[in-house]
Amino acid sequence: MPSPLWEGQEDVRRAPGSRSHALLLAPLDQLHAGAAEWVGRELAGGSKVLYKGWLGTDQRPDRHWIVGPWGAPGGQEAFASGQLEFLDFPAVIERCGGTTEGLFRMQLDELEQAFDEGWSTVAMTQETTYRPMTDATEAAEFAGQERGYDLMGSRWPVNTLCQLSLGEERDTAIWESMAVHHRELVATQWSARTADGRWHLVGELDAHVAREFGAAVHGALRAAWRFPDRPHLDVDLSEITFMDLACAQIMMLAARSTARHQRVVLHRVPALVRELLTVVGLPRSVSFGTEAVRWSS
Amino acid sequence: MELVTALDAHHAEGLDHRGVLYTDRASLVALAVPLITRALADGERVVVVVDRATARELDEALAHEVGTSSITFPSPSALGGHGSRAFTECLAGWADGPVRVVALTQYAPGELGPGVDPSLSGLPLTLICACAEGADPAVRRAFDDDHDAAPRRHADPHDGHGPPAAALETDLAGSADLAGVRRQVRRAAVAAGFRGRELDRTVLAVHEACALGCRLLVGAPTSDPAGDTTAETARDTAGDTAGDTDRRCWVTVRTGDGRLSADVVVPGAAGTDGAALPGTPGVDQDTVLGHVGHFCHAVSVHDGRRSRAIRVQARTALAR
């Protein structure tokens, strides 16, 4: 059954080998459905799928949900043929020595092996990890691992999907994950992607998603600041279908605390969203692009 | 604090005397802007008697909205203390004409008289007395005494102006339900004749009432991880609005004649005036309502004995 998480997300759910690195954030049941659909699509597109996750108490990969009746379409056959390869997290930690560098080397080995076997594209996905993410050191390690996926995508035709379970992961993990993955993410009511130098927000931004949205905004601002020539964050709001006060406040609060000389430029802002942001209070660091857009009902 | 609006003022023939409590200058400005904007739109005269800093902020805020040429900002010293003879004479002078006058006045230390003189009762005057929550005890006592007879909140959220037909009855257990309720409200509003921008604004206003209801359902903010100031600020503002499954907000939407009236009833939330919302330090209910007032005809809060009702009223252009 198609997952509603991917509805209208064609720009994020790219074709196999598109070098995307996205985060899927949802409650566990929806997360499974979304991940299963993503894996099924990669399998159908001819990718080698490297799946990392948690095994059940029986420790049998062939009984993992991804190859079961509610798993990826074609998952069972792919597992039997070797197109879908499963590795459980304890084994991952053992093989990589529990370090970021070790993990990166292990993944490079996996990729080389897959391409040596003749696969033209590779898809990597990992289940929610339940990392505590309690301090800055661990958050930095996490960010380093995620940069590894970006690096692999820049070198090879690899798609990566990180899964994060809303309601099971700690707030800190969700915060850091959303910040790191702000470029490309899919959540239950909204998504974000980066294209043409702009951060595109899509869907409904309301109080229910305000916390995760705030994390993504924070990550986007932090990432933009790394470009000294133009540290501004360009945000395209034309695909927002709803925004409420909570998210408007989040965005303006983040803009208010930008670094010196950094600006938030809002493009194609629906009229009501513009009014909402004005009511909340526009800081000096915010400006509007010139393109007009109508928020249709 | 009750959000008093020009719509409320229309209900009275003569003196309409209200008391409002505010937390800080920003919340008073947030309260006053929609009130003044609507009063002016309805052709009423507006007199604002507040301290200079508040007057300056209001002046700036209103300059973007309506221009301030039709608003008078007399010095508080011209009015005298609340209930004083000078106070009564000033108000009587302002309201001595065919046009209704909306006077926003601020309780402050100084001469405090025995309440509003009954001689004002027949005048076309909406008198809104504002008092800071943390005011000097003597000022606060005078304010409370003056306004006990004129309750700051209506006992009944249904004032008779809302159309009677219930177009929607639903409930919310937490913020996860907001999107679904939003769609139901949109359908009800469309059926009532709301279109385009009016429709979007109405849905937004009702949504905010529902979101506020969800926040009031929640008891405590969630834990915050260590991080930099930006992160903490944004996290704090987001708030956790996952609801307690045993408690629900009840939402009733009535429509008719191009009007929509939505009541969001929160059990056990009465008596939390001016308190910071759970998970949102520094953001109180009145600030939120002040913002919501920009997107609908009126928004108000009504306390019952065991619940709080947030009411949003919207009208199509044809119904105005």
PDB file of N, CA, C and O in Angstrom, chain A residues 93-145:
ATOM      1  N   ILE A  93      28.251  -1.905  14.551  1.00  0.00           N
ATOM      2  CA  ILE A  93      29.154  -1.306  15.547  1.00  0.00           C
ATOM      3  C   ILE A  93      30.415  -2.155  15.699  1.00  0.00           C
ATOM      4  O   ILE A  93      31.537  -1.644  15.769  1.00  0.00           O
ATOM      5  N   GLU A  94      30.220  -3.454  15.682  1.00  0.00           N
ATOM      6  CA  GLU A  94      31.362  -4.339  15.826  1.00  0.00           C
ATOM      7  C   GLU A  94      32.311  -4.209  14.632  1.00  0.00           C
ATOM      8  O   GLU A  94      33.535  -4.131  14.793  1.00  0.00           O
ATOM      9  N   ARG A  95      31.712  -4.123  13.456  1.00  0.00           N
ATOM     10  CA  ARG A  95      32.560  -4.084  12.247  1.00  0.00           C
ATOM     11  C   ARG A  95      33.292  -2.762  12.089  1.00  0.00           C
ATOM     12  O   ARG A  95      34.388  -2.701  11.551  1.00  0.00           O
ATOM     13  N   CYS A  96      32.670  -1.686  12.516  1.00  0.00           N
ATOM     14  CA  CYS A  96      33.298  -0.370  12.292  1.00  0.00           C
ATOM     15  C   CYS A  96      34.062   0.110  13.516  1.00  0.00           C
ATOM     16  O   CYS A  96      34.675   1.192  13.472  1.00  0.00           O
ATOM     17  N   GLY A  97      34.042  -0.672  14.575  1.00  0.00           N
ATOM     18  CA  GLY A  97      34.777  -0.283  15.767  1.00  0.00           C
ATOM     19  C   GLY A  97      34.122   0.840  16.540  1.00  0.00           C
ATOM     20  O   GLY A  97      34.745   1.434  17.419  1.00  0.00           O
ATOM     21  N   GLY A  98      32.920   1.156  16.168  1.00  0.00           N
ATOM     22  CA  GLY A  98      32.162   2.169  16.909  1.00  0.00           C
ATOM     23  C   GLY A  98      32.625   3.595  16.669  1.00  0.00           C
ATOM     24  O   GLY A  98      32.310   4.496  17.446  1.00  0.00           O
ATOM     25  N   THR A  99      33.375   3.801  15.585  1.00  0.00           N
ATOM     26  CA  THR A  99      33.833   5.173  15.309  1.00  0.00           C
ATOM     27  C   THR A  99      33.247   5.676  13.994  1.00  0.00           C
ATOM     28  O   THR A  99      32.870   4.881  13.119  1.00  0.00           O
ATOM     29  N   THR A 100      33.217   7.000  13.858  1.00  0.00           N
ATOM     30  CA  THR A 100      32.701   7.601  12.625  1.00  0.00           C
ATOM     31  C   THR A 100      33.583   7.209  11.443  1.00  0.00           C
ATOM     32  O   THR A 100      33.087   6.854  10.372  1.00  0.00           O
ATOM     33  N   GLU A 101      34.896   7.281  11.655  1.00  0.00           N
ATOM     34  CA  GLU A 101      35.816   6.919  10.566  1.00  0.00           C
ATOM     35  C   GLU A 101      35.623   5.458  10.171  1.00  0.00           C
ATOM     36  O   GLU A 101      35.605   5.119   8.979  1.00  0.00           O
ATOM     37  N   GLY A 102      35.477   4.598  11.184  1.00  0.00           N
ATOM     38  CA  GLY A 102      35.293   3.183  10.916  1.00  0.00           C
ATOM     39  C   GLY A 102      34.018   2.918  10.145  1.00  0.00           C
ATOM     40  O   GLY A 102      33.989   2.097   9.217  1.00  0.00           O
ATOM     41  N   LEU A 103      32.969   3.646  10.507  1.00  0.00           N
ATOM     42  CA  LEU A 103      31.691   3.479   9.815  1.00  0.00           C
ATOM     43  C   LEU A 103      31.826   3.913   8.355  1.00  0.00           C
ATOM     44  O   LEU A 103      31.346   3.230   7.448  1.00  0.00           O
ATOM     45  N   PHE A 104      32.491   5.024   8.153  1.00  0.00           N
ATOM     46  CA  PHE A 104      32.656   5.525   6.788  1.00  0.00           C
ATOM     47  C   PHE A 104      33.454   4.523   5.943  1.00  0.00           C
ATOM     48  O   PHE A 104      33.089   4.215   4.811  1.00  0.00           O
ATOM     49  N   ARG A 105      34.546   3.997   6.512  1.00  0.00           N
ATOM     50  CA  ARG A 105      35.358   3.000   5.779  1.00  0.00           C
ATOM     51  C   ARG A 105      34.531   1.764   5.470  1.00  0.00           C
ATOM     52  O   ARG A 105      34.579   1.230   4.358  1.00  0.00           O
ATOM     53  N   MET A 106      33.729   1.342   6.430  1.00  0.00           N
ATOM     54  CA  MET A 106      32.906   0.149   6.218  1.00  0.00           C
ATOM     55  C   MET A 106      31.907   0.376   5.083  1.00  0.00           C
ATOM     56  O   MET A 106      31.696  -0.486   4.223  1.00  0.00           O
ATOM     57  N   GLN A 107      31.328   1.559   5.076  1.00  0.00           N
ATOM     58  CA  GLN A 107      30.342   1.852   4.033  1.00  0.00           C
ATOM     59  C   GLN A 107      31.000   1.977   2.660  1.00  0.00           C
ATOM     60  O   GLN A 107      30.431   1.565   1.646  1.00  0.00           O
ATOM     61  N   LEU A 108      32.203   2.535   2.625  1.00  0.00           N
ATOM     62  CA  LEU A 108      32.926   2.600   1.346  1.00  0.00           C
ATOM     63  C   LEU A 108      33.189   1.189   0.825  1.00  0.00           C
ATOM     64  O   LEU A 108      33.047   0.919  -0.375  1.00  0.00           O
ATOM     65  N   ASP A 109      33.573   0.299   1.748  1.00  0.00           N
ATOM     66  CA  ASP A 109      33.806  -1.093   1.346  1.00  0.00           C
ATOM     67  C   ASP A 109      32.525  -1.710   0.780  1.00  0.00           C
ATOM     68  O   ASP A 109      32.557  -2.430  -0.229  1.00  0.00           O
ATOM     69  N   GLU A 110      31.416  -1.431   1.451  1.00  0.00           N
ATOM     70  CA  GLU A 110      30.135  -1.981   0.975  1.00  0.00           C
ATOM     71  C   GLU A 110      29.815  -1.474  -0.431  1.00  0.00           C
ATOM     72  O   GLU A 110      29.356  -2.223  -1.299  1.00  0.00           O
ATOM     73  N   LEU A 111      30.054  -0.173  -0.633  1.00  0.00           N
ATOM     74  CA  LEU A 111      29.765   0.408  -1.941  1.00  0.00           C
ATOM     75  C   LEU A 111      30.660  -0.208  -3.021  1.00  0.00           C
ATOM     76  O   LEU A 111      30.179  -0.582  -4.099  1.00  0.00           O
ATOM     77  N   GLU A 112      31.941  -0.282  -2.715  1.00  0.00           N
ATOM     78  CA  GLU A 112      32.872  -0.845  -3.706  1.00  0.00           C
ATOM     79  C   GLU A 112      32.477  -2.266  -4.067  1.00  0.00           C
ATOM     80  O   GLU A 112      32.488  -2.654  -5.236  1.00  0.00           O
ATOM     81  N   GLN A 113      32.093  -3.014  -3.057  1.00  0.00           N
ATOM     82  CA  GLN A 113      31.693  -4.394  -3.301  1.00  0.00           C
ATOM     83  C   GLN A 113      30.445  -4.460  -4.179  1.00  0.00           C
ATOM     84  O   GLN A 113      30.364  -5.253  -5.108  1.00  0.00           O
ATOM     85  N   ALA A 114      29.478  -3.563  -3.880  1.00  0.00           N
ATOM     86  CA  ALA A 114      28.238  -3.545  -4.671  1.00  0.00           C
ATOM     87  C   ALA A 114      28.519  -3.200  -6.131  1.00  0.00           C
ATOM     88  O   ALA A 114      27.989  -3.846  -7.048  1.00  0.00           O
ATOM     89  N   PHE A 115      29.362  -2.204  -6.349  1.00  0.00           N
ATOM     90  CA  PHE A 115      29.674  -1.839  -7.735  1.00  0.00           C
ATOM     91  C   PHE A 115      30.512  -2.927  -8.416  1.00  0.00           C
ATOM     92  O   PHE A 115      30.351  -3.175  -9.607  1.00  0.00           O
ATOM     93  N   ASP A 116      31.388  -3.572  -7.633  1.00  0.00           N
ATOM     94  CA  ASP A 116      32.155  -4.684  -8.198  1.00  0.00           C
ATOM     95  C   ASP A 116      31.235  -5.824  -8.625  1.00  0.00           C
ATOM     96  O   ASP A 116      31.517  -6.542  -9.590  1.00  0.00           O
ATOM     97  N   GLU A 117      30.142  -5.974  -7.868  1.00  0.00           N
ATOM     98  CA  GLU A 117      29.184  -7.047  -8.205  1.00  0.00           C
ATOM     99  C   GLU A 117      28.362  -6.693  -9.441  1.00  0.00           C
ATOM    100  O   GLU A 117      27.619  -7.531  -9.952  1.00  0.00           O
ATOM    101  N   GLY A 118      28.459  -5.465  -9.882  1.00  0.00           N
ATOM    102  CA  GLY A 118      27.765  -5.083 -11.118  1.00  0.00           C
ATOM    103  C   GLY A 118      26.530  -4.236 -10.931  1.00  0.00           C
ATOM    104  O   GLY A 118      25.836  -3.905 -11.899  1.00  0.00           O
ATOM    105  N   TRP A 119      26.226  -3.871  -9.707  1.00  0.00           N
ATOM    106  CA  TRP A 119      25.076  -2.993  -9.493  1.00  0.00           C
ATOM    107  C   TRP A 119      25.442  -1.584  -9.953  1.00  0.00           C
ATOM    108  O   TRP A 119      26.532  -1.100  -9.652  1.00  0.00           O
ATOM    109  N   SER A 120      24.515  -0.933 -10.667  1.00  0.00           N
ATOM    110  CA  SER A 120      24.856   0.406 -11.172  1.00  0.00           C
ATOM    111  C   SER A 120      24.454   1.500 -10.185  1.00  0.00           C
ATOM    112  O   SER A 120      24.995   2.602 -10.226  1.00  0.00           O
ATOM    113  N   THR A 121      23.496   1.197  -9.334  1.00  0.00           N
ATOM    114  CA  THR A 121      23.099   2.179  -8.309  1.00  0.00           C
ATOM    115  C   THR A 121      22.949   1.457  -6.965  1.00  0.00           C
ATOM    116  O   THR A 121      22.635   0.270  -6.920  1.00  0.00           O
ATOM    117  N   VAL A 122      23.160   2.214  -5.913  1.00  0.00           N
ATOM    118  CA  VAL A 122      23.069   1.642  -4.560  1.00  0.00           C
ATOM    119  C   VAL A 122      22.140   2.512  -3.722  1.00  0.00           C
ATOM    120  O   VAL A 122      22.112   3.742  -3.878  1.00  0.00           O
ATOM    121  N   ALA A 123      21.360   1.877  -2.868  1.00  0.00           N
ATOM    122  CA  ALA A 123      20.515   2.610  -1.918  1.00  0.00           C
ATOM    123  C   ALA A 123      20.874   2.162  -0.513  1.00  0.00           C
ATOM    124  O   ALA A 123      21.015   0.958  -0.263  1.00  0.00           O
ATOM    125  N   MET A 124      21.059   3.127   0.361  1.00  0.00           N
ATOM    126  CA  MET A 124      21.374   2.800   1.758  1.00  0.00           C
ATOM    127  C   MET A 124      20.289   3.401   2.654  1.00  0.00           C
ATOM    128  O   MET A 124      19.900   4.549   2.471  1.00  0.00           O
ATOM    129  N   THR A 125      19.817   2.601   3.578  1.00  0.00           N
ATOM    130  CA  THR A 125      18.860   3.148   4.545  1.00  0.00           C
ATOM    131  C   THR A 125      19.122   2.538   5.909  1.00  0.00           C
ATOM    132  O   THR A 125      19.603   1.393   6.002  1.00  0.00           O
ATOM    133  N   GLN A 126      18.863   3.303   6.933  1.00  0.00           N
ATOM    134  CA  GLN A 126      19.054   2.801   8.293  1.00  0.00           C
ATOM    135  C   GLN A 126      17.879   3.199   9.171  1.00  0.00           C
ATOM    136  O   GLN A 126      17.366   4.310   9.069  1.00  0.00           O
ATOM    137  N   GLU A 127      17.488   2.245   9.981  1.00  0.00           N
ATOM    138  CA  GLU A 127      16.353   2.486  10.880  1.00  0.00           C
ATOM    139  C   GLU A 127      16.739   3.477  11.969  1.00  0.00           C
ATOM    140  O   GLU A 127      17.917   3.778  12.168  1.00  0.00           O
ATOM    141  N   THR A 128      15.731   3.920  12.677  1.00  0.00           N
ATOM    142  CA  THR A 128      15.966   4.839  13.791  1.00  0.00           C
ATOM    143  C   THR A 128      16.943   4.186  14.760  1.00  0.00           C
ATOM    144  O   THR A 128      16.867   2.980  15.030  1.00  0.00           O
ATOM    145  N   THR A 129      17.923   4.960  15.252  1.00  0.00           N
ATOM    146  CA  THR A 129      19.037   4.344  15.982  1.00  0.00           C
ATOM    147  C   THR A 129      18.932   4.444  17.502  1.00  0.00           C
ATOM    148  O   THR A 129      19.673   3.784  18.213  1.00  0.00           O
ATOM    149  N   TYR A 130      18.051   5.287  17.976  1.00  0.00           N
ATOM    150  CA  TYR A 130      17.889   5.498  19.426  1.00  0.00           C
ATOM    151  C   TYR A 130      19.171   6.011  20.077  1.00  0.00           C
ATOM    152  O   TYR A 130      19.506   5.643  21.204  1.00  0.00           O
ATOM    153  N   ARG A 131      19.911   6.820  19.341  1.00  0.00           N
ATOM    154  CA  ARG A 131      21.102   7.429  19.954  1.00  0.00           C
ATOM    155  C   ARG A 131      20.645   8.462  20.972  1.00  0.00           C
ATOM    156  O   ARG A 131      19.744   9.249  20.689  1.00  0.00           O
ATOM    157  N   PRO A 132      21.296   8.509  22.129  1.00  0.00           N
ATOM    158  CA  PRO A 132      20.843   9.474  23.143  1.00  0.00           C
ATOM    159  C   PRO A 132      21.134  10.923  22.758  1.00  0.00           C
ATOM    160  O   PRO A 132      20.377  11.823  23.088  1.00  0.00           O
ATOM    161  N   MET A 133      22.219  11.146  22.030  1.00  0.00           N
ATOM    162  CA  MET A 133      22.576  12.491  21.550  1.00  0.00           C
ATOM    163  C   MET A 133      22.514  13.513  22.692  1.00  0.00           C
ATOM    164  O   MET A 133      21.872  14.558  22.576  1.00  0.00           O
ATOM    165  N   THR A 134      23.196  13.165  23.771  1.00  0.00           N
ATOM    166  CA  THR A 134      23.061  14.000  24.968  1.00  0.00           C
ATOM    167  C   THR A 134      24.075  15.119  25.050  1.00  0.00           C
ATOM    168  O   THR A 134      23.925  16.023  25.867  1.00  0.00           O
ATOM    169  N   ASP A 135      25.131  15.060  24.265  1.00  0.00           N
ATOM    170  CA  ASP A 135      26.104  16.149  24.374  1.00  0.00           C
ATOM    171  C   ASP A 135      26.599  16.574  22.992  1.00  0.00           C
ATOM    172  O   ASP A 135      26.334  15.929  21.982  1.00  0.00           O
ATOM    173  N   ALA A 136      27.332  17.681  23.001  1.00  0.00           N
ATOM    174  CA  ALA A 136      27.786  18.272  21.736  1.00  0.00           C
ATOM    175  C   ALA A 136      28.749  17.341  21.005  1.00  0.00           C
ATOM    176  O   ALA A 136      28.767  17.302  19.773  1.00  0.00           O
ATOM    177  N   THR A 137      29.526  16.570  21.761  1.00  0.00           N
ATOM    178  CA  THR A 137      30.485  15.662  21.125  1.00  0.00           C
ATOM    179  C   THR A 137      29.761  14.617  20.286  1.00  0.00           C
ATOM    180  O   THR A 137      30.120  14.355  19.133  1.00  0.00           O
ATOM    181  N   GLU A 138      28.711  14.044  20.878  1.00  0.00           N
ATOM    182  CA  GLU A 138      27.981  13.022  20.143  1.00  0.00           C
ATOM    183  C   GLU A 138      27.236  13.622  18.951  1.00  0.00           C
ATOM    184  O   GLU A 138      27.161  13.013  17.884  1.00  0.00           O
ATOM    185  N   ALA A 139      26.724  14.832  19.153  1.00  0.00           N
ATOM    186  CA  ALA A 139      26.037  15.502  18.042  1.00  0.00           C
ATOM    187  C   ALA A 139      27.011  15.764  16.902  1.00  0.00           C
ATOM    188  O   ALA A 139      26.672  15.611  15.724  1.00  0.00           O
ATOM    189  N   ALA A 140      28.245  16.137  17.243  1.00  0.00           N
ATOM    190  CA  ALA A 140      29.249  16.390  16.210  1.00  0.00           C
ATOM    191  C   ALA A 140      29.604  15.091  15.489  1.00  0.00           C
ATOM    192  O   ALA A 140      29.794  15.066  14.269  1.00  0.00           O
ATOM    193  N   GLU A 141      29.713  13.984  16.247  1.00  0.00           N
ATOM    194  CA  GLU A 141      29.976  12.672  15.642  1.00  0.00           C
ATOM    195  C   GLU A 141      28.869  12.313  14.659  1.00  0.00           C
ATOM    196  O   GLU A 141      29.117  11.860  13.547  1.00  0.00           O
ATOM    197  N   PHE A 142      27.663  12.551  15.097  1.00  0.00           N
ATOM    198  CA  PHE A 142      26.501  12.262  14.255  1.00  0.00           C
ATOM    199  C   PHE A 142      26.560  13.080  12.967  1.00  0.00           C
ATOM    200  O   PHE A 142      26.364  12.558  11.868  1.00  0.00           O
ATOM    201  N   ALA A 143      26.845  14.373  13.126  1.00  0.00           N
ATOM    202  CA  ALA A 143      26.916  15.242  11.941  1.00  0.00           C
ATOM    203  C   ALA A 143      28.008  14.764  10.995  1.00  0.00           C
ATOM    204  O   ALA A 143      27.845  14.787   9.769  1.00  0.00           O
ATOM    205  N   GLY A 144      29.129  14.287  11.576  1.00  0.00           N
ATOM    206  CA  GLY A 144      30.217  13.770  10.752  1.00  0.00           C
ATOM    207  C   GLY A 144      29.793  12.545   9.964  1.00  0.00           C
ATOM    208  O   GLY A 144      30.124  12.391   8.782  1.00  0.00           O
ATOM    209  N   GLN A 145      29.030  11.660  10.615  1.00  0.00           N
ATOM    210  CA  GLN A 145      28.533  10.469   9.909  1.00  0.00           C
ATOM    211  C   GLN A 145      27.614  10.860   8.755  1.00  0.00           C
ATOM    212  O   GLN A 145      27.675  10.294   7.667  1.00  0.00           O
TER     213      GLN A 145
END
